JSON list of C-alpha atoms in Angstrom, two decimals:
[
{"chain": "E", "resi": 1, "resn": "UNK", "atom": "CA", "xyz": [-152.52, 62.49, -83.87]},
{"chain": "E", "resi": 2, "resn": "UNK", "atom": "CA", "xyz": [-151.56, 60.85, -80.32]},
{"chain": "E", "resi": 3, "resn": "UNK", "atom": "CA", "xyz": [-148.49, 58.94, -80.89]},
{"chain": "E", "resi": 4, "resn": "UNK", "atom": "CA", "xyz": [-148.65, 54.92, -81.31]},
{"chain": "E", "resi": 5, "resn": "UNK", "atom": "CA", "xyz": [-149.24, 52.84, -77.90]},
{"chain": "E", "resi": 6, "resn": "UNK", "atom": "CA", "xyz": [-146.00, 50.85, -78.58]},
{"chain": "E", "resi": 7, "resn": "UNK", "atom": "CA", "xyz": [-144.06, 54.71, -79.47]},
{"chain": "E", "resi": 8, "resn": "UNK", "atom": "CA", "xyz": [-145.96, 55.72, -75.94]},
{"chain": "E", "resi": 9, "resn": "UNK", "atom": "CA", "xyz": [-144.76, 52.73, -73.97]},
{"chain": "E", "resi": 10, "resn": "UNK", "atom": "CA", "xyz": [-140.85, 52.77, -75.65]},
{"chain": "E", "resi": 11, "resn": "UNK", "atom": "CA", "xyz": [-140.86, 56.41, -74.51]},
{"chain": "E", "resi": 12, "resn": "UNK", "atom": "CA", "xyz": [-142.20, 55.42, -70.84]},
{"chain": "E", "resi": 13, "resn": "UNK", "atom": "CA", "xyz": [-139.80, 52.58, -70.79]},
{"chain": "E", "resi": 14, "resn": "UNK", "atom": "CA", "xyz": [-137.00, 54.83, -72.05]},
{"chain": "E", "resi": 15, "resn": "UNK", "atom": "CA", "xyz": [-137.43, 57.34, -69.58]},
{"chain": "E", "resi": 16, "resn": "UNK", "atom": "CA", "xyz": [-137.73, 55.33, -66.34]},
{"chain": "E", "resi": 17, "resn": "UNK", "atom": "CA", "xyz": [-134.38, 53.09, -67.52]},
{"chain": "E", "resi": 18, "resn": "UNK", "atom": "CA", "xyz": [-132.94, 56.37, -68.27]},
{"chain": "E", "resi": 19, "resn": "UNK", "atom": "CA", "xyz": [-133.95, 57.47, -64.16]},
{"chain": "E", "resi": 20, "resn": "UNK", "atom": "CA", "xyz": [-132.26, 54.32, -63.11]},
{"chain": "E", "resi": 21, "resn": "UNK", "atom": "CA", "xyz": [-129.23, 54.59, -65.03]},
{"chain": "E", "resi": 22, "resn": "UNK", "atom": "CA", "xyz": [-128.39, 58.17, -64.18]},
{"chain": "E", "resi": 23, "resn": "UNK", "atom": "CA", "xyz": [-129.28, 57.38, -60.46]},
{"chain": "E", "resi": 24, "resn": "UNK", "atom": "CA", "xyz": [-126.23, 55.13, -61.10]},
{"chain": "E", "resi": 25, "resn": "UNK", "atom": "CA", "xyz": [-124.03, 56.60, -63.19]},
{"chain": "E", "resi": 26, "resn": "UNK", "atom": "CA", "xyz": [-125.08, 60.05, -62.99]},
{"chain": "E", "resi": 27, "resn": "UNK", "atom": "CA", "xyz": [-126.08, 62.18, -66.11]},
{"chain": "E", "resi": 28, "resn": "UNK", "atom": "CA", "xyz": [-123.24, 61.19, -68.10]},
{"chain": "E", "resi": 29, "resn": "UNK", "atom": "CA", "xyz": [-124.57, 57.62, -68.38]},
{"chain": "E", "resi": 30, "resn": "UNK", "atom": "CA", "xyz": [-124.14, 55.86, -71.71]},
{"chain": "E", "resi": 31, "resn": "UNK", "atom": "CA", "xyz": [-127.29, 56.65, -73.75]},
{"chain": "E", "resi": 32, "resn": "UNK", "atom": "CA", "xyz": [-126.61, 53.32, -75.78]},
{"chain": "E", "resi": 33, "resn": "UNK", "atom": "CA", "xyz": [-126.48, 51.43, -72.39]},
{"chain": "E", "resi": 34, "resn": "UNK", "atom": "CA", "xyz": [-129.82, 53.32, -71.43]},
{"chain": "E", "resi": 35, "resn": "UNK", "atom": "CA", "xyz": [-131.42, 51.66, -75.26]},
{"chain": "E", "resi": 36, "resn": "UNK", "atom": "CA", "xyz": [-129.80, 48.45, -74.73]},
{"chain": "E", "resi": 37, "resn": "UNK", "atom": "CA", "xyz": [-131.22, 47.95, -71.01]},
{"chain": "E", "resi": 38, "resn": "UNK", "atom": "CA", "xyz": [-134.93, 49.14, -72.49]},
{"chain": "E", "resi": 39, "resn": "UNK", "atom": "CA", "xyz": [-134.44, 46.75, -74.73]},
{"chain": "E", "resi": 40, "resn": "UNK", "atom": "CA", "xyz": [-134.91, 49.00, -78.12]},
{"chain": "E", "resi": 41, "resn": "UNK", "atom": "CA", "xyz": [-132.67, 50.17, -80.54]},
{"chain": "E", "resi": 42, "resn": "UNK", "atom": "CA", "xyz": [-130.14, 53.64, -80.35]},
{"chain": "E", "resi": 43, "resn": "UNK", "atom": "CA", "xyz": [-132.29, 54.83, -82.96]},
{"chain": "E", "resi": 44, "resn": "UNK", "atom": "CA", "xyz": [-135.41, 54.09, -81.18]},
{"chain": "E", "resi": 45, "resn": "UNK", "atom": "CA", "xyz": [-133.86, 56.94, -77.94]},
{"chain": "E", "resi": 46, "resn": "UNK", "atom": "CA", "xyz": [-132.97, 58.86, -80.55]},
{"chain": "E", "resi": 47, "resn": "UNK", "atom": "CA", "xyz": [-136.25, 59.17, -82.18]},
{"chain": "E", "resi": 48, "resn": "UNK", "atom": "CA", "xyz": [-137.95, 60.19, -79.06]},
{"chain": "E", "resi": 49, "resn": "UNK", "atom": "CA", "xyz": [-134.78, 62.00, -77.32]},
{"chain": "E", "resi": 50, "resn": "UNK", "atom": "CA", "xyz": [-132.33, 63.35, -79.92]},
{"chain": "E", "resi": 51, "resn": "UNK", "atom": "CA", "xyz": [-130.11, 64.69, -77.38]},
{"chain": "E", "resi": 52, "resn": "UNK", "atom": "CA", "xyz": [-129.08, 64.08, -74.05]},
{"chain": "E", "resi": 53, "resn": "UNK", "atom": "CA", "xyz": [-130.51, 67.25, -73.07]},
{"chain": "E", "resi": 54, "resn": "UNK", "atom": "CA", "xyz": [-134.13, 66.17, -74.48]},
{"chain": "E", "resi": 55, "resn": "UNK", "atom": "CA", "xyz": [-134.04, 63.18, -72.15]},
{"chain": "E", "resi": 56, "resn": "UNK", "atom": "CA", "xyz": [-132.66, 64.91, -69.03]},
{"chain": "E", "resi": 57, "resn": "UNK", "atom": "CA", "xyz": [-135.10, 67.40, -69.62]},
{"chain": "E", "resi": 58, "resn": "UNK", "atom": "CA", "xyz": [-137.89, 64.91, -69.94]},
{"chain": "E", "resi": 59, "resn": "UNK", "atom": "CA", "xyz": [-136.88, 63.56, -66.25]},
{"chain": "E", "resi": 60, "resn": "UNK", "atom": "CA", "xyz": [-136.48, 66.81, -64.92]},
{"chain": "E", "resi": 61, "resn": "UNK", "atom": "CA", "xyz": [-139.57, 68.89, -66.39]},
{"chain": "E", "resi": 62, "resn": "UNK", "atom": "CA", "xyz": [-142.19, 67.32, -63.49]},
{"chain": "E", "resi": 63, "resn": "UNK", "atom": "CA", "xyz": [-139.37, 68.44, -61.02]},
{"chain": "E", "resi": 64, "resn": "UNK", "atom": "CA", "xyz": [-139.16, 71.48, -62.21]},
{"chain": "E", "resi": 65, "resn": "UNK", "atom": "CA", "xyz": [-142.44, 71.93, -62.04]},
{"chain": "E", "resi": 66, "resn": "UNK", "atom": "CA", "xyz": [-142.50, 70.87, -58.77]},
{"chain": "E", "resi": 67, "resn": "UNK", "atom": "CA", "xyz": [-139.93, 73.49, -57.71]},
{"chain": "E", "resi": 68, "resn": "UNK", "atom": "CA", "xyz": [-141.91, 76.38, -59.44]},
{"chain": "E", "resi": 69, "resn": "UNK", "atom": "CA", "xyz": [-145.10, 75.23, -57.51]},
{"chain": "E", "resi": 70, "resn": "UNK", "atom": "CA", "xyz": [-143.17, 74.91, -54.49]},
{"chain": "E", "resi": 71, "resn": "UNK", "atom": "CA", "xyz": [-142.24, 78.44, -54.96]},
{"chain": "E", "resi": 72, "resn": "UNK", "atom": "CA", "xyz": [-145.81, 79.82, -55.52]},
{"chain": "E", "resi": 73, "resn": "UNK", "atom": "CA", "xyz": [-146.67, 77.99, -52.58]},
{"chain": "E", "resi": 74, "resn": "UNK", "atom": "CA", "xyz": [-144.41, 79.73, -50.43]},
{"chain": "E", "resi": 75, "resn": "UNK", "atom": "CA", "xyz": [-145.00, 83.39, -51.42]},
{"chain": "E", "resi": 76, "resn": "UNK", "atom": "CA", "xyz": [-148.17, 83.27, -48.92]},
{"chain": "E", "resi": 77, "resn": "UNK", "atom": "CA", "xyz": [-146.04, 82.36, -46.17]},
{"chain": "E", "resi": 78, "resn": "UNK", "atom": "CA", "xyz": [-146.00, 84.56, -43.26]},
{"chain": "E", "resi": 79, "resn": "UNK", "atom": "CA", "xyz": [-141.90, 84.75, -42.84]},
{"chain": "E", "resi": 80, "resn": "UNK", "atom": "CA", "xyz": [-140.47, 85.09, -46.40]},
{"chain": "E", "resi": 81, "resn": "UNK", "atom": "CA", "xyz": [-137.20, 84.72, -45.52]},
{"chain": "E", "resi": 82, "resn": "UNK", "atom": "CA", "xyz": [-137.55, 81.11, -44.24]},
{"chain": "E", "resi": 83, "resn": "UNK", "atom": "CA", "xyz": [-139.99, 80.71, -47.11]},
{"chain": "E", "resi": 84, "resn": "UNK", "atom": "CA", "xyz": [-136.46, 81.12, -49.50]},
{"chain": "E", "resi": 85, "resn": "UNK", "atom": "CA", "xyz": [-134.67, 79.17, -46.71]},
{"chain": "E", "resi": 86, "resn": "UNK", "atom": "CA", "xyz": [-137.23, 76.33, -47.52]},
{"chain": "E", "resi": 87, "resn": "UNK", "atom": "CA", "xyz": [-137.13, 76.11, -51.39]},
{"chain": "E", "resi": 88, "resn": "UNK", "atom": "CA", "xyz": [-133.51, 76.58, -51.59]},
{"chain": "E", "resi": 89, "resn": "UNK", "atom": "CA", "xyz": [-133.36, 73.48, -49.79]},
{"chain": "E", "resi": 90, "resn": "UNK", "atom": "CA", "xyz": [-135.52, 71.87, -52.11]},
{"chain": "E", "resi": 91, "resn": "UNK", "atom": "CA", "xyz": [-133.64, 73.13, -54.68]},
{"chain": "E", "resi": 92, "resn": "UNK", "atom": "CA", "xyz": [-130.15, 72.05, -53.65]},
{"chain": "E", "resi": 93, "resn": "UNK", "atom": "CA", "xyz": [-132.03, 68.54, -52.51]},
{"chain": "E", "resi": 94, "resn": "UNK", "atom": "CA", "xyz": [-133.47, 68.00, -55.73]},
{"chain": "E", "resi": 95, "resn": "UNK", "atom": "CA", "xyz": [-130.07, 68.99, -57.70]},
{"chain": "E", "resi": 96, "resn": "UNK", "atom": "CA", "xyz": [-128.27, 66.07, -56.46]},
{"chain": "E", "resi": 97, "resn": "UNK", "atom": "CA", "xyz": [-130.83, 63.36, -57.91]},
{"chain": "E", "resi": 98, "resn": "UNK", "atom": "CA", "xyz": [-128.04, 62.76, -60.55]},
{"chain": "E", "resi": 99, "resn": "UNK", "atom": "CA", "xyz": [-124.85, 63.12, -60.22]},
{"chain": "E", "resi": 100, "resn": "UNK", "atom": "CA", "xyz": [-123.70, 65.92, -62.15]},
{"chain": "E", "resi": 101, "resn": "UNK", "atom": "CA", "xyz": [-126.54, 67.67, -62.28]},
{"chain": "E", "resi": 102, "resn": "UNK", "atom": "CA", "xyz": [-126.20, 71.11, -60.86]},
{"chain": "E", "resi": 103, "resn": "UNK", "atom": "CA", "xyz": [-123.49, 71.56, -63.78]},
{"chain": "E", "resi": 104, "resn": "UNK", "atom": "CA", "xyz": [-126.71, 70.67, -66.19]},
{"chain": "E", "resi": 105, "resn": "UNK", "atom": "CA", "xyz": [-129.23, 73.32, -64.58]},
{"chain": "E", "resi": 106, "resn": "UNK", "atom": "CA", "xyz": [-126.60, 76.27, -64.46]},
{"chain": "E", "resi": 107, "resn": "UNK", "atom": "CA", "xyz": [-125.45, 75.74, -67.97]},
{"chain": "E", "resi": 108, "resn": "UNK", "atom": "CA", "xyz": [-129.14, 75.60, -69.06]},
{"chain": "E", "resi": 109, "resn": "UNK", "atom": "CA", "xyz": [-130.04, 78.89, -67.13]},
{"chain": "E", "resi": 110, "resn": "UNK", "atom": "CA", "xyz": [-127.01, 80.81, -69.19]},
{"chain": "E", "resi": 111, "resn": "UNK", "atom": "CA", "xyz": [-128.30, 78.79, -72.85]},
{"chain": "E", "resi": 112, "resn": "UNK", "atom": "CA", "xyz": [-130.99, 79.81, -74.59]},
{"chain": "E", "resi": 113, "resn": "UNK", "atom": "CA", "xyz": [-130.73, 77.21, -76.68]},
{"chain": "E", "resi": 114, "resn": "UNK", "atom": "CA", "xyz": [-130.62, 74.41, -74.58]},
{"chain": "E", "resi": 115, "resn": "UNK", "atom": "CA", "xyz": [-133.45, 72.18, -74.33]},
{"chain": "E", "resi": 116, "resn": "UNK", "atom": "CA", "xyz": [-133.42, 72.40, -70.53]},
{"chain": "E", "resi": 117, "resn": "UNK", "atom": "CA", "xyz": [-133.75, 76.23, -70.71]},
{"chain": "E", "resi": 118, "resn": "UNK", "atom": "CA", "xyz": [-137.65, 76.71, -70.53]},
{"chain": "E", "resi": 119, "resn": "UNK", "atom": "CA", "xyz": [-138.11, 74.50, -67.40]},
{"chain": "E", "resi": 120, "resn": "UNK", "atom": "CA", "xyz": [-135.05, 75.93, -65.67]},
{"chain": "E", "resi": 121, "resn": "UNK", "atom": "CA", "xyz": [-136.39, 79.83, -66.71]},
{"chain": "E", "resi": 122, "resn": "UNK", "atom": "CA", "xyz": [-139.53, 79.00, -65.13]},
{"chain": "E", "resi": 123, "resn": "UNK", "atom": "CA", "xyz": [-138.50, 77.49, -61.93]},
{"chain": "E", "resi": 124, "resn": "UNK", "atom": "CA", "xyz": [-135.67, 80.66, -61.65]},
{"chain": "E", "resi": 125, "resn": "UNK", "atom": "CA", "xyz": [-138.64, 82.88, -62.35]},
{"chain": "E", "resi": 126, "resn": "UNK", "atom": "CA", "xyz": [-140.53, 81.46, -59.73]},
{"chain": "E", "resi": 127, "resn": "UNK", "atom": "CA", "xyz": [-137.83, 81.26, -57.25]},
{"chain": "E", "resi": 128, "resn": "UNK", "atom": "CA", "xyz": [-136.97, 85.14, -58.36]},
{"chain": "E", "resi": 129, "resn": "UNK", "atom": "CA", "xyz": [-140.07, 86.15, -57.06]},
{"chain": "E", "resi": 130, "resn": "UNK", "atom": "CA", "xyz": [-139.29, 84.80, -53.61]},
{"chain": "E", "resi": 131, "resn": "UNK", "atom": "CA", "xyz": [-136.25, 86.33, -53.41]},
{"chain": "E", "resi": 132, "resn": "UNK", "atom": "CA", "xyz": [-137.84, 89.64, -54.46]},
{"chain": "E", "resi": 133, "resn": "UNK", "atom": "CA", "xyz": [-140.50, 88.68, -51.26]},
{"chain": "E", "resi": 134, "resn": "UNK", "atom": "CA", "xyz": [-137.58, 87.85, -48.66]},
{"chain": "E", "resi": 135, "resn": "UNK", "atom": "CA", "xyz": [-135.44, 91.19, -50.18]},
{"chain": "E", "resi": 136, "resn": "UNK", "atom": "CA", "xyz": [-138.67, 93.47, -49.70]},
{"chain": "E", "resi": 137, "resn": "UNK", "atom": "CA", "xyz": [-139.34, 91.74, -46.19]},
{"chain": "E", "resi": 138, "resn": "UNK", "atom": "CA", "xyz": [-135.48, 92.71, -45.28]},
{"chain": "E", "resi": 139, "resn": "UNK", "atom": "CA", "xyz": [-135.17, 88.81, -44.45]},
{"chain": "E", "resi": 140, "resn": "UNK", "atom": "CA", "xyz": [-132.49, 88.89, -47.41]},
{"chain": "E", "resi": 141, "resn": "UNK", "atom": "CA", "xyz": [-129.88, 91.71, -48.80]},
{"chain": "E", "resi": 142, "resn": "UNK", "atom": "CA", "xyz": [-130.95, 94.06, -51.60]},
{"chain": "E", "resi": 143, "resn": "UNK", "atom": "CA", "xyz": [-127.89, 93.44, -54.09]},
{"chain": "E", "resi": 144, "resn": "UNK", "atom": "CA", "xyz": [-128.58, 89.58, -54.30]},
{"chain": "E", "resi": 145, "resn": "UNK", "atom": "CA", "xyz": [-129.56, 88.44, -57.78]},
{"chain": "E", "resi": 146, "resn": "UNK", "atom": "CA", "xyz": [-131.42, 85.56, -58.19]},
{"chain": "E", "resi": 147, "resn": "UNK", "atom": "CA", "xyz": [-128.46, 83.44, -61.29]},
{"chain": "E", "resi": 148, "resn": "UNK", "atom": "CA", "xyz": [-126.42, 84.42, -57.73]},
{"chain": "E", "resi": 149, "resn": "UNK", "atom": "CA", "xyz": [-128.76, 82.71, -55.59]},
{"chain": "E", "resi": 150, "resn": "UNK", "atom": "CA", "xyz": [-129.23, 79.26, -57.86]},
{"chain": "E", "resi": 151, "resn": "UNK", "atom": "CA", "xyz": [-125.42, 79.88, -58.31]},
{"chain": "E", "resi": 152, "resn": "UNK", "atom": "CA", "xyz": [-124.90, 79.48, -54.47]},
{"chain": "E", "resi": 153, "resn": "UNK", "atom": "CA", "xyz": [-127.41, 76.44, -54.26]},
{"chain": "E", "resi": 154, "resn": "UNK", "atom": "CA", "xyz": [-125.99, 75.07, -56.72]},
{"chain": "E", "resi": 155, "resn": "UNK", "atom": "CA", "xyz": [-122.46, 75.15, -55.38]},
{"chain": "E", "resi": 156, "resn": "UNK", "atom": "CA", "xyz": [-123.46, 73.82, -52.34]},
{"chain": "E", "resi": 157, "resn": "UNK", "atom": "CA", "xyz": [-125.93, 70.96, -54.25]},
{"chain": "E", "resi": 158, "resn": "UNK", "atom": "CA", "xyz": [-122.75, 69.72, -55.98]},
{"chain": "E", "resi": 159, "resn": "UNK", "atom": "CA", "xyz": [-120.57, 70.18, -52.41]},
{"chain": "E", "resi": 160, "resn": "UNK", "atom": "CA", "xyz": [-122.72, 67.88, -50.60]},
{"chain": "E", "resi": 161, "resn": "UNK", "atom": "CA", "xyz": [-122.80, 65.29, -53.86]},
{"chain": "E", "resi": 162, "resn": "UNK", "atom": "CA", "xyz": [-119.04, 65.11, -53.54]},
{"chain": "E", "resi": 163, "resn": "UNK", "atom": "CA", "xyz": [-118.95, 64.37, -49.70]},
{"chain": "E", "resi": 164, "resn": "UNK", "atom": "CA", "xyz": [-119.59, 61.19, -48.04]},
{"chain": "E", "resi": 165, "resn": "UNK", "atom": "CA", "xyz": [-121.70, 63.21, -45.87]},
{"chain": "E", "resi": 166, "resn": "UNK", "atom": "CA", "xyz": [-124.08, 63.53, -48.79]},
{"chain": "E", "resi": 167, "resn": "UNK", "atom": "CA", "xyz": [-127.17, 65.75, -47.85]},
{"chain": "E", "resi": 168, "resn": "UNK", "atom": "CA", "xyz": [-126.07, 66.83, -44.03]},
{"chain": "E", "resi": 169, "resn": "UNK", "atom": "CA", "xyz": [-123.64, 69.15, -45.64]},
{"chain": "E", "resi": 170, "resn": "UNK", "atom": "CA", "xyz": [-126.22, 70.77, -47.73]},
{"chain": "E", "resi": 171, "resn": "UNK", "atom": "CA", "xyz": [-128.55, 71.68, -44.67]},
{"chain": "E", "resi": 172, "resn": "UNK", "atom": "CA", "xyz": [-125.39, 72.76, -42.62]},
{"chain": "E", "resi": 173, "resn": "UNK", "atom": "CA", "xyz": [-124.22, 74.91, -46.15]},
{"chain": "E", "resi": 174, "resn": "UNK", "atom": "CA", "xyz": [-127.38, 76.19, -46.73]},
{"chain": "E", "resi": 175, "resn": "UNK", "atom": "CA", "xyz": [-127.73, 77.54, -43.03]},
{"chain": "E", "resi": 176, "resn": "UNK", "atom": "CA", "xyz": [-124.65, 78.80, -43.13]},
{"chain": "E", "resi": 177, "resn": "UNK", "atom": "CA", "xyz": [-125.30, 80.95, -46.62]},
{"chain": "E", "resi": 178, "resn": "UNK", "atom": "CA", "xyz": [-128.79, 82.06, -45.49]},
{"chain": "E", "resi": 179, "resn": "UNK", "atom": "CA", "xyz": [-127.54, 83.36, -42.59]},
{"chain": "E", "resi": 180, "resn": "UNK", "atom": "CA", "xyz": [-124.86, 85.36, -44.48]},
{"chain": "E", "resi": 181, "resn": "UNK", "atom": "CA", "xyz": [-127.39, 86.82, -46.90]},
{"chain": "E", "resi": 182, "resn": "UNK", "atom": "CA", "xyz": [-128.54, 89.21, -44.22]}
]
């Protein structure tokens, strides 16, 4: 049974006060805050979102997706190393929607338990096999794993959140790592 319109639209509203407030705050946000500026109850986020992780999850499962479609995009592309180059951009761009977010993804990639861990396996599966693409193409070293790859985009996702030069440092990073990974 569908849930109720009004459980449907306390969800939707949930989710996009939840976007705005960890666009502010970043991911450590107050959840009650989040309730109180939907205008339900702590037990109503609960209810739909009995973590943290549920509800960061929720906001980042279409991104995810994104990223893992991004990546089976790219495996037709003619260079496969700039292929990588591209979606680790993507990657480290969409890692610093909210602050404190690369932390999130890594953590999630090591937990099995985490509610995060399905979308991030998927999207490091799908990046995996462009790595594998670039490594068999010579664009990219043999020895690189891909938790060392997301570990590096990651790094340099949370780099460029820190500086004032926000996402200028993450190109420049980026460049600088891919052309290392010869």
């Amino acid at each position: 049974m569908p849930p109720r319109a009004d459980a449907r639209r306390n969800r939707d509203l949930l989710l996009a006060t939840a976007r705005e407030a960890f666009a502010e705050q970043g991911i450590e946000a107050s959840l009650r805050d989040v309730a109180r500026r939907a205008g339900v109850g702590i037990g109503t986020l609960y209810r739909h979102f009995p973590t943290r992780e549920a509800l960061l999850e929720a906001l980042l499962r279409d991104g995810f997706d994104r990223l893992r479609g991004t990546a089976e995009e790219l495996l037709t592309s003619a260079s496969p190393g700039e292929a990588l180059q591209v979606w680790m951009r993507e990657l480290a761009r969409r890692s610093t929607t909210y602050r404190g977010l690369p932390e999130s993804v890594m953590a999630a990639l090591h937990d099995e338990e985490s509610e995060l861990h399905v979308s991030c396996e998927a999207m490091r599966a799908a990046g995996g096999r462009l790595l594998a693409r670039a490594q068999e193409a010579g664009a990219v070293r043999a020895d690189l794993t891909t938790v060392e790859l997301l570990s590096l985009t990651a790094g340099i996702a949370w780099v460029s959140e820190q500086s004032p030069d926000g996402p200028g440092v993450a190109d420049r990073l980026l460049s600088l790592v891919t052309t290392g990974l010869t």
